[in-house]
Coordinates of C-alpha atoms in Angstrom, one line a residue:
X1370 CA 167.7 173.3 -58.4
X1371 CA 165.3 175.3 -56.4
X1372 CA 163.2 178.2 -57.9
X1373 CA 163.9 180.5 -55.1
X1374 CA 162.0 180.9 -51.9
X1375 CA 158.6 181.2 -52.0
X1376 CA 156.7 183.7 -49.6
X1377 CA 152.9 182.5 -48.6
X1378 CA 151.3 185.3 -46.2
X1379 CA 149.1 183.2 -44.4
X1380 CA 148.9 179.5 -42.7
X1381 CA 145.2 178.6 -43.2
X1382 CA 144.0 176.0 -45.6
X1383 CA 144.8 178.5 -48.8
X1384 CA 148.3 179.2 -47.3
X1385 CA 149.2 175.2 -46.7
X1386 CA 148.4 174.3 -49.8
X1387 CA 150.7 177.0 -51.9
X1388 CA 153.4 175.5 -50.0
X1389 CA 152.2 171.9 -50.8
X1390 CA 152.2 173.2 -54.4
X1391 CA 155.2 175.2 -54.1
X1392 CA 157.2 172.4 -52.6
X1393 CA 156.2 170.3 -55.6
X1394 CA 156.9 172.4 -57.8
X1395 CA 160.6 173.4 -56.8
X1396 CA 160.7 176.0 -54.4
X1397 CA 161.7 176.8 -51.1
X1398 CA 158.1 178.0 -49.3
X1399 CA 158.1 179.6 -46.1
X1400 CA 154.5 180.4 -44.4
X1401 CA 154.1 183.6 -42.4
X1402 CA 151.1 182.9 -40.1
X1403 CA 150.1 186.3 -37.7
X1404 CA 148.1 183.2 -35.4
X1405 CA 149.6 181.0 -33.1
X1406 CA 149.3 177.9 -35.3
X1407 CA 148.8 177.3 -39.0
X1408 CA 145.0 176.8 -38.9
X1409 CA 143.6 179.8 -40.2
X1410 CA 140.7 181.5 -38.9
X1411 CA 139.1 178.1 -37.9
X1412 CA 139.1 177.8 -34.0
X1413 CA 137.3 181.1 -34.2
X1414 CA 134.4 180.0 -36.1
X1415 CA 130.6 179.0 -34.4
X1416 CA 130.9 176.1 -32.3
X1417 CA 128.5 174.2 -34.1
X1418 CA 129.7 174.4 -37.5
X1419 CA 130.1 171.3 -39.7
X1420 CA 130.8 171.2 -43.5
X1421 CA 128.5 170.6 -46.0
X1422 CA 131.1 168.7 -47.7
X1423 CA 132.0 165.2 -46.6
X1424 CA 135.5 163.9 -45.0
X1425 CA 135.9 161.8 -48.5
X1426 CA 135.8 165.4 -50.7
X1427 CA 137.9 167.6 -48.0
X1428 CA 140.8 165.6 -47.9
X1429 CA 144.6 167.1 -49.1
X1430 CA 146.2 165.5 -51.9
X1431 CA 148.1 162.4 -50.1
X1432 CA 146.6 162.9 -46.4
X1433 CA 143.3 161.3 -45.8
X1434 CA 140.6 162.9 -43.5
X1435 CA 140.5 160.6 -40.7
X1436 CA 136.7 159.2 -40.0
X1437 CA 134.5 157.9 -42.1
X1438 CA 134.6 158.8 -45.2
X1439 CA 130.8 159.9 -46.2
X1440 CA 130.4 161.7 -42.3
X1441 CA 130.3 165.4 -42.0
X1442 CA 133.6 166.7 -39.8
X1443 CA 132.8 169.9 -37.1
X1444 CA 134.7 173.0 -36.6
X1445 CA 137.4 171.4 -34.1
X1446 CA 137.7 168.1 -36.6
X1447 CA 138.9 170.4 -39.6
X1448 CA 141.2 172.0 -36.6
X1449 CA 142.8 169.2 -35.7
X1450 CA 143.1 168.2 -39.6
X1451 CA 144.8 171.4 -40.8
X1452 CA 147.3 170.9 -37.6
X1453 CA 148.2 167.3 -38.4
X1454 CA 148.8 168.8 -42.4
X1455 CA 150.9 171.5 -41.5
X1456 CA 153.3 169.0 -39.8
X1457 CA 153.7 166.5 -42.2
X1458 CA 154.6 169.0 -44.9
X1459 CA 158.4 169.4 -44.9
X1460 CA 158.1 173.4 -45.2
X1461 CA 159.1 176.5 -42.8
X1462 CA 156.5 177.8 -41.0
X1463 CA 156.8 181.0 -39.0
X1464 CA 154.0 181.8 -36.4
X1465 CA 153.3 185.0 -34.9
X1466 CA 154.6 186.8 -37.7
X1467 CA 152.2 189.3 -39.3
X1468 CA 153.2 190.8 -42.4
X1469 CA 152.7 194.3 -42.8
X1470 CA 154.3 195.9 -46.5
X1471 CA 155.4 194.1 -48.9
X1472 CA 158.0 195.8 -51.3
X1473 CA 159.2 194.7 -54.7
X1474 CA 162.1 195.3 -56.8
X1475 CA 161.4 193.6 -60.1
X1476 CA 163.5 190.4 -58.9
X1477 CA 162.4 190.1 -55.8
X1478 CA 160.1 191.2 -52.6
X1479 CA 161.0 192.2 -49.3
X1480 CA 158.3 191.4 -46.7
X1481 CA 158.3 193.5 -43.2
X1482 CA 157.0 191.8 -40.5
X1483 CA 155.3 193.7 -37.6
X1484 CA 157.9 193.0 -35.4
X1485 CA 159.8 194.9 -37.5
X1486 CA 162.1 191.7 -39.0
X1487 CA 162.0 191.2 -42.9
X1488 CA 162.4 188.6 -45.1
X1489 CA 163.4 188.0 -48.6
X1490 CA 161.8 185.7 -51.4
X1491 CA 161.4 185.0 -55.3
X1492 CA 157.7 185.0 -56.0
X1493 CA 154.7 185.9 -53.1
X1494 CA 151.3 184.5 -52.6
X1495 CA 149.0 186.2 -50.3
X1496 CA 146.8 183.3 -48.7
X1497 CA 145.8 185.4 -45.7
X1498 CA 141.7 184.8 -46.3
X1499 CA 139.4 187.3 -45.4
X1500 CA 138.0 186.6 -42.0
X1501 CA 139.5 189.1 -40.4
X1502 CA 137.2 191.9 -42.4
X1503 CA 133.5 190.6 -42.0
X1504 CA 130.8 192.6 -43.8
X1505 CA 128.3 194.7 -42.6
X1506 CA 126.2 196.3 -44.5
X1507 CA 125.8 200.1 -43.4
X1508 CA 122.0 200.4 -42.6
X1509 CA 120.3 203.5 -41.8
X1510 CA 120.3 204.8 -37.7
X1511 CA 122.4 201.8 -36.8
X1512 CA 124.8 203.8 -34.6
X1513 CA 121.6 204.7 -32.3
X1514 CA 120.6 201.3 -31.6
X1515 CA 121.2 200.6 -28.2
X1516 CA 121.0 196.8 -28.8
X1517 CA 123.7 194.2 -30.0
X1518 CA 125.1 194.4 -33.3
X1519 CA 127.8 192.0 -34.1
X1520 CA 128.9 189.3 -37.2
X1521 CA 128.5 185.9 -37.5
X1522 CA 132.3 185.8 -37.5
X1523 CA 132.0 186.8 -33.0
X1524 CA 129.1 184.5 -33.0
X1525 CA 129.9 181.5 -31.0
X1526 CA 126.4 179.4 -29.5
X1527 CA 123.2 180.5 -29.0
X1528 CA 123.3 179.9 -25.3
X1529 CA 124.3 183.8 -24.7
X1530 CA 121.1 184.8 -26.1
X1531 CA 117.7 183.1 -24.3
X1532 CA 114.7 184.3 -24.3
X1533 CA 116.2 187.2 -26.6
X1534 CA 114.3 189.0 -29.5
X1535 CA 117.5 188.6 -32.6
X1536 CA 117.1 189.0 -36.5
X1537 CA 119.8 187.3 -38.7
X1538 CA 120.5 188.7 -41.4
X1539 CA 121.6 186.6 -44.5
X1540 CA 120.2 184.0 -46.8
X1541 CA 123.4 182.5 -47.2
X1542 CA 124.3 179.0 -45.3
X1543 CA 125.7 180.3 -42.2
X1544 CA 122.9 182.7 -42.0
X1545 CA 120.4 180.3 -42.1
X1546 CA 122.2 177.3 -40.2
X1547 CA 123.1 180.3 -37.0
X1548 CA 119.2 181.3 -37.2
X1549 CA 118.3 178.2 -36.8
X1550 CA 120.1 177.2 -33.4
X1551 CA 119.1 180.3 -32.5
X1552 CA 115.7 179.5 -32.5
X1553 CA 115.5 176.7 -30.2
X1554 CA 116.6 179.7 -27.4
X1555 CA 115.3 182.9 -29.1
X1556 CA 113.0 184.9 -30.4
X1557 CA 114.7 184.5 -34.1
X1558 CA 113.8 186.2 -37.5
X1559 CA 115.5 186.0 -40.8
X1560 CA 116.4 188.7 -42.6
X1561 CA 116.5 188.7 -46.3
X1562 CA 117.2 190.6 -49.1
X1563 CA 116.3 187.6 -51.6
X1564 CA 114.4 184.4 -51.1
X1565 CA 116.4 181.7 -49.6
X1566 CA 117.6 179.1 -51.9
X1567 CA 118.3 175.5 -51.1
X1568 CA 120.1 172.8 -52.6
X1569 CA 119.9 168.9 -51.4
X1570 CA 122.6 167.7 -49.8
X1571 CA 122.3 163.9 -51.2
X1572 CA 120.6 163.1 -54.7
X1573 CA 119.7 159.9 -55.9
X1574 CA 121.7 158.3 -52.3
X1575 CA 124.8 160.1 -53.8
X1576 CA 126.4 163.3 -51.5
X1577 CA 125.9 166.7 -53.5
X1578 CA 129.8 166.6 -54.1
X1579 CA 129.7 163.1 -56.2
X1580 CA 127.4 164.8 -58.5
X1581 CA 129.9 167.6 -59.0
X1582 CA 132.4 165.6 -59.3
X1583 CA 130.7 163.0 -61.6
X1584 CA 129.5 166.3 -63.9
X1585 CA 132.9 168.3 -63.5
X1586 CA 130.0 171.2 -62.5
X1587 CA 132.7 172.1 -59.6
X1588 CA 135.4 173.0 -62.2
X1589 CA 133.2 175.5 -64.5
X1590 CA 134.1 179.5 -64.5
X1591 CA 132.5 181.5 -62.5
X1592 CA 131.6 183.3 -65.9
X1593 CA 129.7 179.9 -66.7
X1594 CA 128.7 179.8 -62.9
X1595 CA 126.7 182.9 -62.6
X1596 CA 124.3 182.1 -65.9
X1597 CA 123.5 178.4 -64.1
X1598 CA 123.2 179.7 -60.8
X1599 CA 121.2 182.8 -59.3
X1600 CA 122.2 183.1 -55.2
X1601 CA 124.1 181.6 -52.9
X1602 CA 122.3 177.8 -52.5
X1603 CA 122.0 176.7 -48.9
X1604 CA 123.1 172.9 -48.9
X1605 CA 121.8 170.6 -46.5
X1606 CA 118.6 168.2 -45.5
X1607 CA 115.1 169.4 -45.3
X1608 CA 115.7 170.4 -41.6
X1609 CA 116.5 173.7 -42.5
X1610 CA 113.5 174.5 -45.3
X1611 CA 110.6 172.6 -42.6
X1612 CA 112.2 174.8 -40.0
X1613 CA 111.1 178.0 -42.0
X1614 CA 108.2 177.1 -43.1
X1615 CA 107.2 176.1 -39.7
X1616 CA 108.3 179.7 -38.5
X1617 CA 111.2 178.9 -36.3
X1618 CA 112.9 180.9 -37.7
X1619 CA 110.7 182.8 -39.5
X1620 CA 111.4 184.9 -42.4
X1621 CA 111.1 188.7 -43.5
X1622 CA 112.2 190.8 -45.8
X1623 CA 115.0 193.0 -44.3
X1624 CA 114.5 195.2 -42.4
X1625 CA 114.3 199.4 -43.7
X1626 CA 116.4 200.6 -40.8
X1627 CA 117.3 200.5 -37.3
X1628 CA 115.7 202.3 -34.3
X1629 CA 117.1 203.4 -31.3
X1630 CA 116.0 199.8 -29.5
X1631 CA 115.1 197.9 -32.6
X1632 CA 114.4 197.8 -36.2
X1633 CA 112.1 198.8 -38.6
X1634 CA 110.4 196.7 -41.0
X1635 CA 109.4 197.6 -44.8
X1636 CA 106.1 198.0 -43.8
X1637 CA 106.8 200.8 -41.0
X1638 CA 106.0 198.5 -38.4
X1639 CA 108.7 199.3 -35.6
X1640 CA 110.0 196.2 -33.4
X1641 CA 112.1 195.9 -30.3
X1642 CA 115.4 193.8 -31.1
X1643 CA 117.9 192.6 -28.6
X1644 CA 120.9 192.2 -31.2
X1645 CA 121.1 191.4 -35.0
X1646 CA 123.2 189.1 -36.2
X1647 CA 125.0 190.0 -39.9
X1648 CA 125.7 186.9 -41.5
X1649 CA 126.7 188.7 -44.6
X1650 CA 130.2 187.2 -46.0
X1651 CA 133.7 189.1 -45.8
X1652 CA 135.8 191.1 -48.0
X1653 CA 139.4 189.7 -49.0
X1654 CA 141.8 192.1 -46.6
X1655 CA 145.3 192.8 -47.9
X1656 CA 146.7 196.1 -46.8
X1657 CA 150.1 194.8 -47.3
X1658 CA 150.1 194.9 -50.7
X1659 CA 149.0 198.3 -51.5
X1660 CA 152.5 199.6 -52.4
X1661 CA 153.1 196.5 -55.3
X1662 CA 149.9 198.3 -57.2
X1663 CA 148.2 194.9 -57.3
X1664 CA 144.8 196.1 -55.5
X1665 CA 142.3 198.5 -56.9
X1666 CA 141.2 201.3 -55.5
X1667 CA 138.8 199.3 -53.1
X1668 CA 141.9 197.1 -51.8
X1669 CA 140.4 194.0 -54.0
X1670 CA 143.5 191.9 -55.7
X1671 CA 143.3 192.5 -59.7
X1672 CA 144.0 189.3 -60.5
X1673 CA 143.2 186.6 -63.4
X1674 CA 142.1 183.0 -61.9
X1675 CA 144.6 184.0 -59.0
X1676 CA 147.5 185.4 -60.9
X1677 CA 148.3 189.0 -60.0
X1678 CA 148.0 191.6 -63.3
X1679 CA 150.7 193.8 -63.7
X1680 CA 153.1 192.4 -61.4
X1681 CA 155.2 189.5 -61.9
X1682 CA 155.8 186.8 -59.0
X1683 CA 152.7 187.5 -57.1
X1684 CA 149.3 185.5 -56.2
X1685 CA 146.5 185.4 -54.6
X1686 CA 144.4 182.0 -53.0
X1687 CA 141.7 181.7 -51.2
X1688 CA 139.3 184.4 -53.1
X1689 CA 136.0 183.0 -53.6
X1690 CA 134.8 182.1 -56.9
X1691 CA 138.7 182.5 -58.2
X1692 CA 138.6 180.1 -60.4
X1693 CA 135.9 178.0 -59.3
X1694 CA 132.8 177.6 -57.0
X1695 CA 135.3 175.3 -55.0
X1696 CA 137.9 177.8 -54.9
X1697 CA 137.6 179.1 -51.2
X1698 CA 136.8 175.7 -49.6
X1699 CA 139.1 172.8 -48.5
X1700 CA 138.1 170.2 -51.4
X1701 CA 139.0 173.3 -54.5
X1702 CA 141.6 175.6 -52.7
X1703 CA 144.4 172.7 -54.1
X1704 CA 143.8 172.9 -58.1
X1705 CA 143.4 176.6 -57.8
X1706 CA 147.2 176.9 -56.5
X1707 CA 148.7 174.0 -58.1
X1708 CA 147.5 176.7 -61.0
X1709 CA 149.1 179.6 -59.5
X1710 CA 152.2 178.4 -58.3
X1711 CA 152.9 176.9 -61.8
X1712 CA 151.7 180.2 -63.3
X1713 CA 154.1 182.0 -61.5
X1714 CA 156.8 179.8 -61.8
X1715 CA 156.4 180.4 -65.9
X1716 CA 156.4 184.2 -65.5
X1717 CA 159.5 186.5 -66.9
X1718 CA 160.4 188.6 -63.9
X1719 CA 161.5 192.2 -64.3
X1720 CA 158.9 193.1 -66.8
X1721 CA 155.1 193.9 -66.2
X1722 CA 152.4 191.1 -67.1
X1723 CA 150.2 192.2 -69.9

């Protein structure tokens, strides 16, 4: 007997697998995906991109990555991946259909599509990621630069800026792995708040991600997390830690504020820029819950490890550090909603969760 039909708002990696774990677990999913196919946001990441976690650790439950098994797959790989995924799960899958409001009734919730159609399901997970609300720090005379400003989410290859004067700024992995392409064509500094942490991407001949495994260190809290923990680590080979040290890129504390054709450094030293480059995460985006009282006042999802508080029958996936450091990555988004889907599926409806 089936639970009901299960609504997932969004057809990326988060959104495939609440219907993998929905299907299992009895109901009817159906994936509303705004894009043209159910790959989530990544055909528009950096060309160069590759994971940090190998083909053996990104693999689905029952669907192997193809290639070997210890290699590092690119942007277009995980594409082509997530594609071949969506169509060997035996799910409905809308495209082109961006949900808008949500509205609930105690039993049930009535999503309105932008289009104007709606549909009707049980229980609701909103999987819909956050790279479409990149953060930018607001910084001080910004709006008078007459430069570039953009995120690393419209960054694409370094090609468009030769013999260009660009700051990054970030300390995070894309920050770090952008700035240093950039380099090789640019004029590049990075920008940081903190020092830039790195973490080895094979110990002992073993990948980073055996040792996580082998430890269960990928499975604590992020309440346990944050004591180990200070930063976000860059992962990867020496490359990137010589390349700094050898000044390409080099590093500088950020920058005070911007001037009307560059920036200005701590120091008071003023500096013509070309364009910055924010490399500086995203913010979960989910306007279409608002009316179900499941956001705060800053639109962020109360939740607890994923399951929405004070509202029966809805989730969220995808959040980073929901559960786990792995949460918001290919190898952890599974365990974090076979979690929620069977969470939801033991909830009373009708009645607010304590």
């Amino acid at each position: 007997m089936s639970r009901g039909r299960l609504i997932v708002v969004g057809g990326g990696q988060s959104g495939l697998a609440a219907a993998r774990a929905g299907l299992v677990n009895g109901w009817e999913p159906v994936l509303m995906e705004a894009g043209p196919e159910p790959v989530g946001s990544w055909p528009r990441y950096y060309d160069s991109l590759r994971l940090f976690s190998p083909r053996g650790y990104s693999a689905f439950p029952g669907h192997p990555f193809p290639g070997d098994p210890d290699g590092y797959p690119g942007r277009d790989e995980v594409v082509d991946y997530l594609r071949g995924y969506a169509r060997s799960l035996d799910v409905e899958i809308r495209t082109g259909a961006r949900v808008v409001g949500v509205a609930a009734d105690g039993l049930s919730f009535m999503v309105e599509l932008a289009d104007g159609s709606r549909f009707e399901g049980s229980a609701l997970i909103a999987a819909s990621g956050s790279f479409g609300n990149p953060h930018v720090p607001t910084i001080p005379g910004q709006r008078a630069f007459g430069g570039r400003v953009l995120h690393v989410a419209d960054y694409r290859s370094p090609e468009e800026f030769s013999d260009q004067r660009v700051v990054v700024v970030g300390a995070g992995n894309s920050a770090v792995q952008v700035a240093h392409e950039l380099a090789d064509h640019a004029r590049t500094s990075l920008a940081v708040r903190d020092r830039v942490r790195f973490a080895p991407q094979v110990i002992a001949g073993k990948d980073l991600h055996w040792w996580l495994k082998v430890t269960r260190a990928d499975l604590l809290p992020p309440s346990v997390l944050a004591r180990i923990v200070t930063g976000t680590p860059v992962i990867g080979t020496d490359k990137y830690r010589k390349a700094l040290e050898a000044g390409r890129p080099d590093q500088r504390p950020m920058f005070a504020e911007f001037a009307s054709d560059g920036v200005v450094w701590p120091d008071g030293s003023r500096e013509q820029v070309d364009a910055v480059v924010f490399a500086t995460g995203y913010r979960p985006h989910l306007p279409y819950l608002r009316s179900l009282g499941v956001l705060d006042e800053a639109g962020m999802p109360r939740h607890d490890r994923g399951v929405a508080t004070g509202l029966p029958g809805v989730g969220f996936l995808g959040l980073e550090f929901q559960r786990s450091f792995s949460s918001n990555t290919l190898r952890g988004v599974h365990r974090d909603a076979d979690y929620v889907v069977t969470a939801l599926a033991g909830q009373p409806r009708g009645a607010a969760v304590a």
